[in-house]
């Protein structure tokens, strides 16, 4: 069996922490494990940090909402 590759993302467990443009390379992903948010660096002439999936899940394995959509899990 082939050896699996481990992908380790930049992460923080500090509430409300957001990476700076200097901390991320283009294409790199960062995760705030305290807030459950993901971030990427965008550069369309001006480098900025973009939050991915800004919605919240109110229930796992039941009914919840993400970005205004109602989801029902099992």
Short mmCIF file of C-alpha atoms in Angstrom, two decimals:
data_model
loop_
_atom_site.label_atom_id
_atom_site.label_comp_id
_atom_site.label_asym_id
_atom_site.label_seq_id
_atom_site.Cartn_x
_atom_site.Cartn_y
_atom_site.Cartn_z
CA UNK A 1 0.00 0.00 0.00
CA UNK A 2 1.25 3.46 -0.87
CA UNK A 3 2.10 5.87 1.90
CA UNK A 4 -0.61 8.49 2.44
CA UNK A 5 0.27 12.16 2.19
CA UNK A 6 -0.54 14.30 5.20
CA UNK A 7 -1.83 17.77 4.43
CA UNK A 8 -1.48 20.13 7.37
CA UNK A 9 -3.11 23.53 7.11
CA UNK A 10 -2.22 26.68 8.99
CA UNK A 11 -4.49 26.95 11.98
CA UNK A 12 -5.29 28.96 15.07
CA UNK A 13 -7.35 28.12 18.15
CA UNK A 14 -7.68 31.78 19.18
CA UNK A 15 -11.17 33.28 19.06
CA UNK A 16 -11.69 35.75 16.18
CA UNK A 17 -8.12 35.30 14.85
CA UNK A 18 -7.83 36.04 11.12
CA UNK A 19 -4.57 35.52 9.20
CA UNK A 20 -2.86 38.47 7.52
CA UNK A 21 -1.88 38.60 3.86
CA UNK A 22 1.74 38.21 4.96
CA UNK A 23 0.99 34.95 6.76
CA UNK A 24 -0.61 33.13 3.79
CA UNK A 25 0.71 32.30 0.34
CA UNK A 26 -1.64 32.29 -2.64
CA UNK A 27 -3.48 28.96 -2.65
CA UNK A 28 -2.79 28.31 1.02
CA UNK A 29 -5.70 27.65 3.41
CA UNK A 30 -5.90 28.63 7.09
CA UNK A 31 -8.43 27.39 9.66
CA UNK A 32 -9.59 28.95 12.91
CA UNK A 33 -10.53 25.87 14.94
CA UNK A 34 -12.10 27.93 17.72
CA UNK A 35 -14.55 29.75 15.42
CA UNK A 36 -14.82 27.02 12.77
CA UNK A 37 -13.82 29.36 9.93
CA UNK A 38 -11.58 28.90 6.89
CA UNK A 39 -9.60 31.57 5.07
CA UNK A 40 -7.74 31.93 1.76
CA UNK A 41 -5.58 34.69 0.31
CA UNK A 42 -6.99 36.42 -2.79
CA UNK A 43 -4.97 38.70 -5.05
CA UNK A 44 -6.70 40.48 -7.91
CA UNK A 45 -4.18 43.30 -7.82
CA UNK A 46 -4.72 43.87 -4.12
CA UNK A 47 -3.99 41.04 -1.68
CA UNK A 48 -6.86 40.35 0.74
CA UNK A 49 -7.98 37.55 3.06
CA UNK A 50 -11.33 35.95 2.23
CA UNK A 51 -13.40 33.96 4.72
CA UNK A 52 -14.80 30.77 3.17
CA UNK A 53 -18.19 29.42 4.27
CA UNK A 54 -19.12 32.26 6.56
CA UNK A 55 -22.39 30.58 7.55
CA UNK A 56 -22.95 28.73 10.79
CA UNK A 57 -24.20 25.22 11.42
CA UNK A 58 -26.65 25.23 14.27
CA UNK A 59 -27.01 21.46 14.59
CA UNK A 60 -24.98 18.49 13.42
CA UNK A 61 -26.92 15.33 12.61
CA UNK A 62 -30.20 17.24 12.69
CA UNK A 63 -31.48 20.35 10.98
CA UNK A 64 -29.20 23.36 10.62
CA UNK A 65 -28.59 26.40 8.48
CA UNK A 66 -25.54 27.36 6.43
CA UNK A 67 -25.48 30.66 4.53
CA UNK A 68 -29.27 30.86 4.75
CA UNK A 69 -29.86 27.30 3.47
CA UNK A 70 -31.65 24.78 5.68
CA UNK A 71 -29.84 21.43 5.87
CA UNK A 72 -31.17 18.20 7.28
CA UNK A 73 -28.65 15.53 8.28
CA UNK A 74 -28.97 11.95 9.43
#
